[in-house]
PDB file of C-alpha atoms in Angstrom:
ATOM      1  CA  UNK A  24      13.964   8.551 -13.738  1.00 66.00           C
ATOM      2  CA  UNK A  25      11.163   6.242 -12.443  1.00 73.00           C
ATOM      3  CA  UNK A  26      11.988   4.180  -9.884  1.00 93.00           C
ATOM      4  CA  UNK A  27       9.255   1.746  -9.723  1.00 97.00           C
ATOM      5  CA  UNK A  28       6.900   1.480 -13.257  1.00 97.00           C
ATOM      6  CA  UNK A  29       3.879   0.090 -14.799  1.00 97.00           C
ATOM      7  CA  UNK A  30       2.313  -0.278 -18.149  1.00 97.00           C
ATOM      8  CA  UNK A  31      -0.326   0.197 -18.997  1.00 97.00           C
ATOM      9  CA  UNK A  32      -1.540   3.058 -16.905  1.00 97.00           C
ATOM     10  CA  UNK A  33      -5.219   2.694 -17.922  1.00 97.00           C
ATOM     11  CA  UNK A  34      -6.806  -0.764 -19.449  1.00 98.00           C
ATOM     12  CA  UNK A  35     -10.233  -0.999 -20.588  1.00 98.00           C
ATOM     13  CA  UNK A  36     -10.940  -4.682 -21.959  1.00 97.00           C
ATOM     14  CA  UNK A  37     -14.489  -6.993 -22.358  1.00 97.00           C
ATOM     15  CA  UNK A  38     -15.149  -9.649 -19.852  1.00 97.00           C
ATOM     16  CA  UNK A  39     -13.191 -13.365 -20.626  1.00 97.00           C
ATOM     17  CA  UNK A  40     -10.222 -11.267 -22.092  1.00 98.00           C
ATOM     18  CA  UNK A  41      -6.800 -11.954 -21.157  1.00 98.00           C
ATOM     19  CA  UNK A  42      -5.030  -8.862 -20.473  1.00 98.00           C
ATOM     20  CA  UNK A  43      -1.585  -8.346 -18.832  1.00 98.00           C
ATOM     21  CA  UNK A  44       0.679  -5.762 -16.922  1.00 98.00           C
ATOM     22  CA  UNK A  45       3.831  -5.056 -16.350  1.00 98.00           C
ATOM     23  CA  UNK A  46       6.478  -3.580 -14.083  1.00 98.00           C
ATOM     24  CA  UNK A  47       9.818  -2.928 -13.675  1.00 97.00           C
ATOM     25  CA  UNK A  48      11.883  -1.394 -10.976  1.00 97.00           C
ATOM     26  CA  UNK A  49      15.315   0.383 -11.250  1.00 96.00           C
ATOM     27  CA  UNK A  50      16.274   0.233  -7.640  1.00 96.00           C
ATOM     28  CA  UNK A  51      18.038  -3.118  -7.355  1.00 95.00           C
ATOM     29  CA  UNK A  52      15.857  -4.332  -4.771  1.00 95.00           C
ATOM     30  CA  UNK A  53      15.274  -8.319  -4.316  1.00 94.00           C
ATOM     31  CA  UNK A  54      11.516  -8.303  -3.955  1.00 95.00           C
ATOM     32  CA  UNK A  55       8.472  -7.192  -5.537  1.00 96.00           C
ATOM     33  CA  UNK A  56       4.766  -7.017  -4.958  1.00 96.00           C
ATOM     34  CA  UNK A  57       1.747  -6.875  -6.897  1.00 97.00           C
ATOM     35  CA  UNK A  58      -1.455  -5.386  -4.678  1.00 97.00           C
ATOM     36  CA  UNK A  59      -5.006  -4.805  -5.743  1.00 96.00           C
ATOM     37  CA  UNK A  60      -6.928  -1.980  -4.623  1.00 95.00           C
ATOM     38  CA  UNK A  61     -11.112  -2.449  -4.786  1.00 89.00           C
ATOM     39  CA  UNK A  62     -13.597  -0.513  -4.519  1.00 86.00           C
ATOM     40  CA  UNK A  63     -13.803  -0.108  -1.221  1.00 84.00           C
ATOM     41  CA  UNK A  64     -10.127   1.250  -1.480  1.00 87.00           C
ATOM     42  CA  UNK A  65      -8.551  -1.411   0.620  1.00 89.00           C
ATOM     43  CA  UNK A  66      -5.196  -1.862  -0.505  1.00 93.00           C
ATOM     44  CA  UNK A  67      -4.614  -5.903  -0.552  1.00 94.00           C
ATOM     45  CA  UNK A  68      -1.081  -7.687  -1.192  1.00 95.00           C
ATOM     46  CA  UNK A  69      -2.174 -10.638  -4.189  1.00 95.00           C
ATOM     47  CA  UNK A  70       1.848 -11.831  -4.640  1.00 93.00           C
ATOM     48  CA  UNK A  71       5.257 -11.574  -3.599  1.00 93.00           C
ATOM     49  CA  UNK A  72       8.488 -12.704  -5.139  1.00 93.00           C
ATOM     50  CA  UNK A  73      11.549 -12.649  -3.845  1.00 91.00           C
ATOM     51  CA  UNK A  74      14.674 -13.146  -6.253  1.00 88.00           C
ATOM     52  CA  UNK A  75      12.412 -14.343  -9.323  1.00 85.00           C
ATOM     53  CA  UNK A  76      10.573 -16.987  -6.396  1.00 90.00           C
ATOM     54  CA  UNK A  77       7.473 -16.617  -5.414  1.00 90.00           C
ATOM     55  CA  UNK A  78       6.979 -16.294  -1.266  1.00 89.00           C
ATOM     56  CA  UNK A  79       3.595 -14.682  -0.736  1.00 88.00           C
ATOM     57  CA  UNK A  80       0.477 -16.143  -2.880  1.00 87.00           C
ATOM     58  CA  UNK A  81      -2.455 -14.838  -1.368  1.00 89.00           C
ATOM     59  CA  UNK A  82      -6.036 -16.374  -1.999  1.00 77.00           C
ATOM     60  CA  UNK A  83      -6.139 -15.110  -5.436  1.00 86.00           C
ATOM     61  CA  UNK A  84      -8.126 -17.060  -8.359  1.00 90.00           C
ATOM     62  CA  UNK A  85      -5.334 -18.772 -10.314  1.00 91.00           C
ATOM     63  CA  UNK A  86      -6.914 -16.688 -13.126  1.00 96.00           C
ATOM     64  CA  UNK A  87      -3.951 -14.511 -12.059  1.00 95.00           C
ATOM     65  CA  UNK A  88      -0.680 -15.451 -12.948  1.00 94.00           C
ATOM     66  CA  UNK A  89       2.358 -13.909 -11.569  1.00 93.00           C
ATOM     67  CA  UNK A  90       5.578 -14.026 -13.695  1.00 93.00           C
ATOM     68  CA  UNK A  91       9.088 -12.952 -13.147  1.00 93.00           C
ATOM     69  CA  UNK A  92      11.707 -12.753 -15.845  1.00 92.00           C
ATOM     70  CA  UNK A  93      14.263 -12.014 -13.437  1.00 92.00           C
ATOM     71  CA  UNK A  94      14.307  -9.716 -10.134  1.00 90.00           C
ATOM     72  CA  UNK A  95      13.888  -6.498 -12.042  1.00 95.00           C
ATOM     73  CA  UNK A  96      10.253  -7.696 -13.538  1.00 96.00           C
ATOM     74  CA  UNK A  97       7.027  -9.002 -12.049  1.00 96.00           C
ATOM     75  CA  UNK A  98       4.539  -9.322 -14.699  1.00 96.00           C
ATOM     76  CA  UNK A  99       0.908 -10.230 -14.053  1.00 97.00           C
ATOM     77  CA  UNK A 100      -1.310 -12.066 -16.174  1.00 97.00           C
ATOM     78  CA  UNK A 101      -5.171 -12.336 -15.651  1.00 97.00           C
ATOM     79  CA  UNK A 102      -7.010 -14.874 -17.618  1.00 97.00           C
ATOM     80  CA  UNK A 103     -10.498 -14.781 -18.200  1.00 97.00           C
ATOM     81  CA  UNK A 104     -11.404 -11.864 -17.429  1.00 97.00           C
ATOM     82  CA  UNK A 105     -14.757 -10.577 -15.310  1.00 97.00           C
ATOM     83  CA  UNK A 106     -16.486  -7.607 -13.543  1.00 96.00           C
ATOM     84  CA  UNK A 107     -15.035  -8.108 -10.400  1.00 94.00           C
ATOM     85  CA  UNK A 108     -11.585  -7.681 -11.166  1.00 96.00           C
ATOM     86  CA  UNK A 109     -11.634  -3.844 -12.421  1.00 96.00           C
ATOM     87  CA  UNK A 110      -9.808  -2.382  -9.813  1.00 96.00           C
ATOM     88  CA  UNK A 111      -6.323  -0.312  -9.442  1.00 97.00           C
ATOM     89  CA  UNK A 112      -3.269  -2.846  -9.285  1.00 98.00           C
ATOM     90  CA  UNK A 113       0.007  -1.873  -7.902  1.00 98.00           C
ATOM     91  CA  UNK A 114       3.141  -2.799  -8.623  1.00 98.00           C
ATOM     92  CA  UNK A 115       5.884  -2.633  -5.358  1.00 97.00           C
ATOM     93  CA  UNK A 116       9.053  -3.243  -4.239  1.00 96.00           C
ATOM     94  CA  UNK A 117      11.840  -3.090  -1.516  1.00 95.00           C
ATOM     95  CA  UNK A 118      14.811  -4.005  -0.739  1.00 93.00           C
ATOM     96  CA  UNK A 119      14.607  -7.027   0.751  1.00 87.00           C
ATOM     97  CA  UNK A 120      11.239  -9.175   1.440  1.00 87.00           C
ATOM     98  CA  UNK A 121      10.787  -8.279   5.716  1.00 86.00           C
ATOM     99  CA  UNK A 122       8.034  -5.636   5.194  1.00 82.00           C
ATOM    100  CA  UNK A 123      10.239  -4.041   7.692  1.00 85.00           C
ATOM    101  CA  UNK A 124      11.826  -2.471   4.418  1.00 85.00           C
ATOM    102  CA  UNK A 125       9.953   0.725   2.881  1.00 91.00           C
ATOM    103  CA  UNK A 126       8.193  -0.320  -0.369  1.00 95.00           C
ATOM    104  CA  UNK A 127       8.137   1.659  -3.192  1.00 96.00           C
ATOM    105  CA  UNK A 128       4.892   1.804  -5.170  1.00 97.00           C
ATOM    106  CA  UNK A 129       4.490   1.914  -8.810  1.00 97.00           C
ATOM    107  CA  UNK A 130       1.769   4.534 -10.410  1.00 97.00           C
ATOM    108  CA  UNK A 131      -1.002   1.909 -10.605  1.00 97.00           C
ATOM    109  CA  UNK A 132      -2.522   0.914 -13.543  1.00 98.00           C
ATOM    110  CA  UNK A 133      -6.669   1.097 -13.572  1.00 97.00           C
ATOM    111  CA  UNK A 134      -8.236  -1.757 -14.980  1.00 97.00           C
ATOM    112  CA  UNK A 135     -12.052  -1.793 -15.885  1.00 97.00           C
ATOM    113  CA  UNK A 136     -13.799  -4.702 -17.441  1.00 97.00           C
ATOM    114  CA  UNK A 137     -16.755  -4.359 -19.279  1.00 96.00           C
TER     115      UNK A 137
ATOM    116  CA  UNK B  20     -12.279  -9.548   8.663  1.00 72.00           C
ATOM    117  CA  UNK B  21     -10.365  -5.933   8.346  1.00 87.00           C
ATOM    118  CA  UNK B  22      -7.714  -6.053  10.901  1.00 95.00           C
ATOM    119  CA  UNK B  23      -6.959  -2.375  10.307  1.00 97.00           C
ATOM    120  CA  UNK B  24      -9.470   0.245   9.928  1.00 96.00           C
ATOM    121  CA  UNK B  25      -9.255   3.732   9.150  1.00 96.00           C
ATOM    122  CA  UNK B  26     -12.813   4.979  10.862  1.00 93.00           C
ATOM    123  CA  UNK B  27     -12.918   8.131   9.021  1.00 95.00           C
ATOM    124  CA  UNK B  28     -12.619   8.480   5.247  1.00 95.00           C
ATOM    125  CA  UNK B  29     -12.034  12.365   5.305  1.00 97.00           C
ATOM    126  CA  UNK B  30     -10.453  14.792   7.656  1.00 97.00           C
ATOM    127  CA  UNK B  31     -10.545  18.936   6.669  1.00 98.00           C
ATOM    128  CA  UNK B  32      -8.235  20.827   8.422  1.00 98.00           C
ATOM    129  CA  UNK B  33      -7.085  24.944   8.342  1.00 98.00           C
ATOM    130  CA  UNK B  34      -3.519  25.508   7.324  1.00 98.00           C
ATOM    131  CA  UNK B  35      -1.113  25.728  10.118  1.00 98.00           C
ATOM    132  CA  UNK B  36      -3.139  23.570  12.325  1.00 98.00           C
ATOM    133  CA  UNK B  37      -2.679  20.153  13.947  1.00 98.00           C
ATOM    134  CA  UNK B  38      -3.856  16.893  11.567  1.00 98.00           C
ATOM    135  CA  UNK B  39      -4.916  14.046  13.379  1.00 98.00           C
ATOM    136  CA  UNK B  40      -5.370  10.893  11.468  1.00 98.00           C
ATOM    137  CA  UNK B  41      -6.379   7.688  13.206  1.00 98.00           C
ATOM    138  CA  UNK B  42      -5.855   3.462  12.668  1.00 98.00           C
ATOM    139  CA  UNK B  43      -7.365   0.952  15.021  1.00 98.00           C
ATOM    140  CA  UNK B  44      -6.337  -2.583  14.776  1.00 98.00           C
ATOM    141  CA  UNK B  45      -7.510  -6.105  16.105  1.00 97.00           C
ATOM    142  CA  UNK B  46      -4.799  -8.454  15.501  1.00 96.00           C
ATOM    143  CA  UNK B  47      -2.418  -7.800  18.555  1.00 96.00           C
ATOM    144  CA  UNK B  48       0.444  -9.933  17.277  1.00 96.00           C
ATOM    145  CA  UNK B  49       1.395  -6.598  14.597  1.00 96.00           C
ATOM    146  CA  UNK B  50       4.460  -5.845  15.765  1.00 95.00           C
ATOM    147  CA  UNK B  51       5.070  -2.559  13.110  1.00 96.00           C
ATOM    148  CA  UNK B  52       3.327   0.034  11.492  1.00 97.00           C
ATOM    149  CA  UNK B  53       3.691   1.901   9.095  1.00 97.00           C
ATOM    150  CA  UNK B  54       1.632   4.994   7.501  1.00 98.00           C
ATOM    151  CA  UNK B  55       1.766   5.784   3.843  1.00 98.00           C
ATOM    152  CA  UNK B  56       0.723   8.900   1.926  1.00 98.00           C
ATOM    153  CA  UNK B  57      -0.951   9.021  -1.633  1.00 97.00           C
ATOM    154  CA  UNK B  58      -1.298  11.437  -4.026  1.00 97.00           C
ATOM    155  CA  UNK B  59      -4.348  10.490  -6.721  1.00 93.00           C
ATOM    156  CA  UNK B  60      -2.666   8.891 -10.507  1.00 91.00           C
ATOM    157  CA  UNK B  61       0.278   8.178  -7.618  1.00 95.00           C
ATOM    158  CA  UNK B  62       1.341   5.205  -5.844  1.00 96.00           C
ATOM    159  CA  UNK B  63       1.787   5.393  -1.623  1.00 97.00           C
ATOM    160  CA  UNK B  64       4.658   6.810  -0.687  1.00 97.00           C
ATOM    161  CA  UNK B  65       5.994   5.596   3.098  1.00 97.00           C
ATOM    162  CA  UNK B  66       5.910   8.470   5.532  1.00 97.00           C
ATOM    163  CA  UNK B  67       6.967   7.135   8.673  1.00 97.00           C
ATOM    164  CA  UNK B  68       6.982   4.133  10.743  1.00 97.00           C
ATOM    165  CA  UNK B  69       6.945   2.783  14.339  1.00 97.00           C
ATOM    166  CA  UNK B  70       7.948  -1.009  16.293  1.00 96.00           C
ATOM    167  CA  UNK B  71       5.635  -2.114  18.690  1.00 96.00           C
ATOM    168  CA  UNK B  72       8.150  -2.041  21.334  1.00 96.00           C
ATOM    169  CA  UNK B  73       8.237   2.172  21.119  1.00 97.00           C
ATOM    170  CA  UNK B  74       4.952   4.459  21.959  1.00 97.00           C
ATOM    171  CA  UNK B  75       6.242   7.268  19.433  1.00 98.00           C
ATOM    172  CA  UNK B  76       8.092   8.208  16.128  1.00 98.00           C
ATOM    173  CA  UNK B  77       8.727  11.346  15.333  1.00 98.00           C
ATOM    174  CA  UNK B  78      10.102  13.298  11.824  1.00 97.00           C
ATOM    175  CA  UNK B  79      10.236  16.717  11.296  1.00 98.00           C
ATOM    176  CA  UNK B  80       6.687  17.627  11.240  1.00 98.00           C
ATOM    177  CA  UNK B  81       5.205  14.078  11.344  1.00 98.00           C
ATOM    178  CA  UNK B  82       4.377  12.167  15.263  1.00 98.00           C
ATOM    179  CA  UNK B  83       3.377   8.725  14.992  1.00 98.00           C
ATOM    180  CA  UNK B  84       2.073   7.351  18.156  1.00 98.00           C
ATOM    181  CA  UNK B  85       1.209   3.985  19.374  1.00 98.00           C
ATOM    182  CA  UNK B  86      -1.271   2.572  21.960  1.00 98.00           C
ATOM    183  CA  UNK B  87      -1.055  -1.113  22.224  1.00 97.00           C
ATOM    184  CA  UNK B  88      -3.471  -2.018  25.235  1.00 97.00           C
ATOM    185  CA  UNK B  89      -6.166   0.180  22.658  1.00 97.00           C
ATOM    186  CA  UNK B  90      -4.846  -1.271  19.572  1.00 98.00           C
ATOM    187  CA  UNK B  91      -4.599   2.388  18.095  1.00 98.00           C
ATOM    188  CA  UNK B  92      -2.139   4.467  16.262  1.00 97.00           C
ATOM    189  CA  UNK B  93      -2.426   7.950  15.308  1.00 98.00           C
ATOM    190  CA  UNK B  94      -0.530  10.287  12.758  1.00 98.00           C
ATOM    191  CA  UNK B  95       0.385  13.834  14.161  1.00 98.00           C
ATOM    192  CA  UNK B  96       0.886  16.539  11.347  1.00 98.00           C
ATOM    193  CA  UNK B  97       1.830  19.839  12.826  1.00 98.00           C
ATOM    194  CA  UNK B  98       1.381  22.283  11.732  1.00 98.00           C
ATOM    195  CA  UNK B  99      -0.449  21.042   8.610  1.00 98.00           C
ATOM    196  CA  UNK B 100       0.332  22.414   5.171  1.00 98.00           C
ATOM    197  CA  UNK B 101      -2.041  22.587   1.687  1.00 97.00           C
ATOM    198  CA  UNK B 102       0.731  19.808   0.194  1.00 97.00           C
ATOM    199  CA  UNK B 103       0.058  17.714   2.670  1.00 98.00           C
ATOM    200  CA  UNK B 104      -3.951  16.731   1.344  1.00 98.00           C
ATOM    201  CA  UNK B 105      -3.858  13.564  -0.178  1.00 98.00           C
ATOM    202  CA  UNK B 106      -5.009  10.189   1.004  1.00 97.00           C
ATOM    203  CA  UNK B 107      -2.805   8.277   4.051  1.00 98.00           C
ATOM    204  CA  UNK B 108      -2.648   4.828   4.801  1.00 97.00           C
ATOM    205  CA  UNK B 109      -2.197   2.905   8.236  1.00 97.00           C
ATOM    206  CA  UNK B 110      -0.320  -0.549   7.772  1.00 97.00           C
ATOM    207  CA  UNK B 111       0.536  -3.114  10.324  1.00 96.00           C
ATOM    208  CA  UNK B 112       2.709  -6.499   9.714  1.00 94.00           C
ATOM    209  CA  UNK B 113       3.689  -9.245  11.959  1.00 93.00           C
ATOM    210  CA  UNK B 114       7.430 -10.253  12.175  1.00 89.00           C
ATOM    211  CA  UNK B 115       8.416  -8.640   8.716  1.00 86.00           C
ATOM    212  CA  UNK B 116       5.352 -10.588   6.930  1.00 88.00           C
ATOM    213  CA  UNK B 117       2.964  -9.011   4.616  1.00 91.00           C
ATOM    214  CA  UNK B 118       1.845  -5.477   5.267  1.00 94.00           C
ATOM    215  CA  UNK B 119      -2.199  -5.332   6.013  1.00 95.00           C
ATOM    216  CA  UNK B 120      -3.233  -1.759   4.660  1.00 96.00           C
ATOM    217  CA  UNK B 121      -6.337   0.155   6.120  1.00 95.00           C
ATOM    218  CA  UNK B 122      -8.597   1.829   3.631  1.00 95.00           C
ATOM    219  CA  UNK B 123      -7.446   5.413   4.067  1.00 96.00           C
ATOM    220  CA  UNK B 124      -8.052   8.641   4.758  1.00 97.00           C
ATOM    221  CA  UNK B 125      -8.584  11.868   2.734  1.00 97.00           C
ATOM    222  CA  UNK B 126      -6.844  14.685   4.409  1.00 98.00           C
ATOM    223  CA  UNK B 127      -7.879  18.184   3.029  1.00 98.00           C
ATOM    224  CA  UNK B 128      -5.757  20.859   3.877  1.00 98.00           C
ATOM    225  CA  UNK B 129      -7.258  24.173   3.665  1.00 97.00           C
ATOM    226  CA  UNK B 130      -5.217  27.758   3.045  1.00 93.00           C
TER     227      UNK B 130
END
């Protein structure tokens, strides 16, 4: 049974698309996480909410659009697509939002714009 | 401005040897660190962690050891098996904030 998950796995879309993904976590925990790793593999925290509220908003374009149904989802939407945004995005989450918690990592889903 | 870095993207090492796997960082107000372990169409996994205030961690086979005045952390894997290859990650956060992730390294593990 998967803990943390994310649709789609793989997205292939055209430049000044709108795409989104998904996630959902079975563990109960309070916070979530989306991070986006590049190419040069860094792995980069873009949002973090906290009980449906958002506490961590990185300097991400507000092309992205973090939403959460309730503490279970954290959907992200990305407007407008363009080349620089294929990348692997990962969902995460943990118990509670001190990164002193262990985060548990979704699959990642691989997004390439053309 | 990377305020972790993983100098060396790969690291090949014989069965039943000693992995070393290293993390410098440059912000000295991390106060925790973690390392994370990634197998590929996986997300990280935590491994093991360490508070600024201690100078190791250990579990089972995994040592985590921590240098402040050299802003450096190392992951001990002894002895080293073929399950272990996959791609780790150093992280560092201040005060329960944000975890800063390094870019990795490929550990090969050789039978």
């Amino acid at each position: 049974d998967t803990a943390v998950s994310q649709t789609p796995k793989y997205l292939v879309t055209q430049m000044g698309n709108d795409k989104s993904i998904k996630c959902e976590q079975n563990l109960g925990h309070d916070t979530m996480y989306w991070y986006k790793q590049d190419s040069k593999k860094f792995l980069k925290i873009m949002f973090s909410y906290n009980n449906k509220e958002l506490i961590i908003n990185e300097t991400v374009p507000n092309r992205f659009s973090p939403k959460s149904p309730d503490k279970a989802h954290l959907n992200l939407h990305i407007n407008s697509l363009e080349l620089g945004d294929s990348a692997v995005y990962f969902c995460a989450s943990s118990p509670q939002r001190s990164s002193y918690n262990e985060q548990f990592f979704g699959p990642g889903t691989r997004l390439t714009v053309l | 401005d990377q305020q972790v870095k993983q100098n060396s993207p790969s690291l090949s090492v014989q069965e039943g040897r000693i992995s070393i796997l290293n993390c410098d960082y440059t912000n000295s107000m991390f106060d925790y660190f973690l390392w994370y372990k990634k197998y590929p169409a996986e997300g990280p996994t935590f491994l093991i962690s360490i508070s600024s205030i201690k100078d190791k961690n250990e579990d089972g086979r995994f040592t985590v050891f921590l240098n402040k005045s050299a802003k450096h952390l190392s992951l001990h894997i002894v002895p080293s098996q073929p399950g272990d290859s996959a791609v780790y990650f150093c992280a560092a956060s201040v005060q329960g904030n944000k975890l800063v992730f390094g870019a990795g390294t490929i550990l090969r593990v050789k039978s």
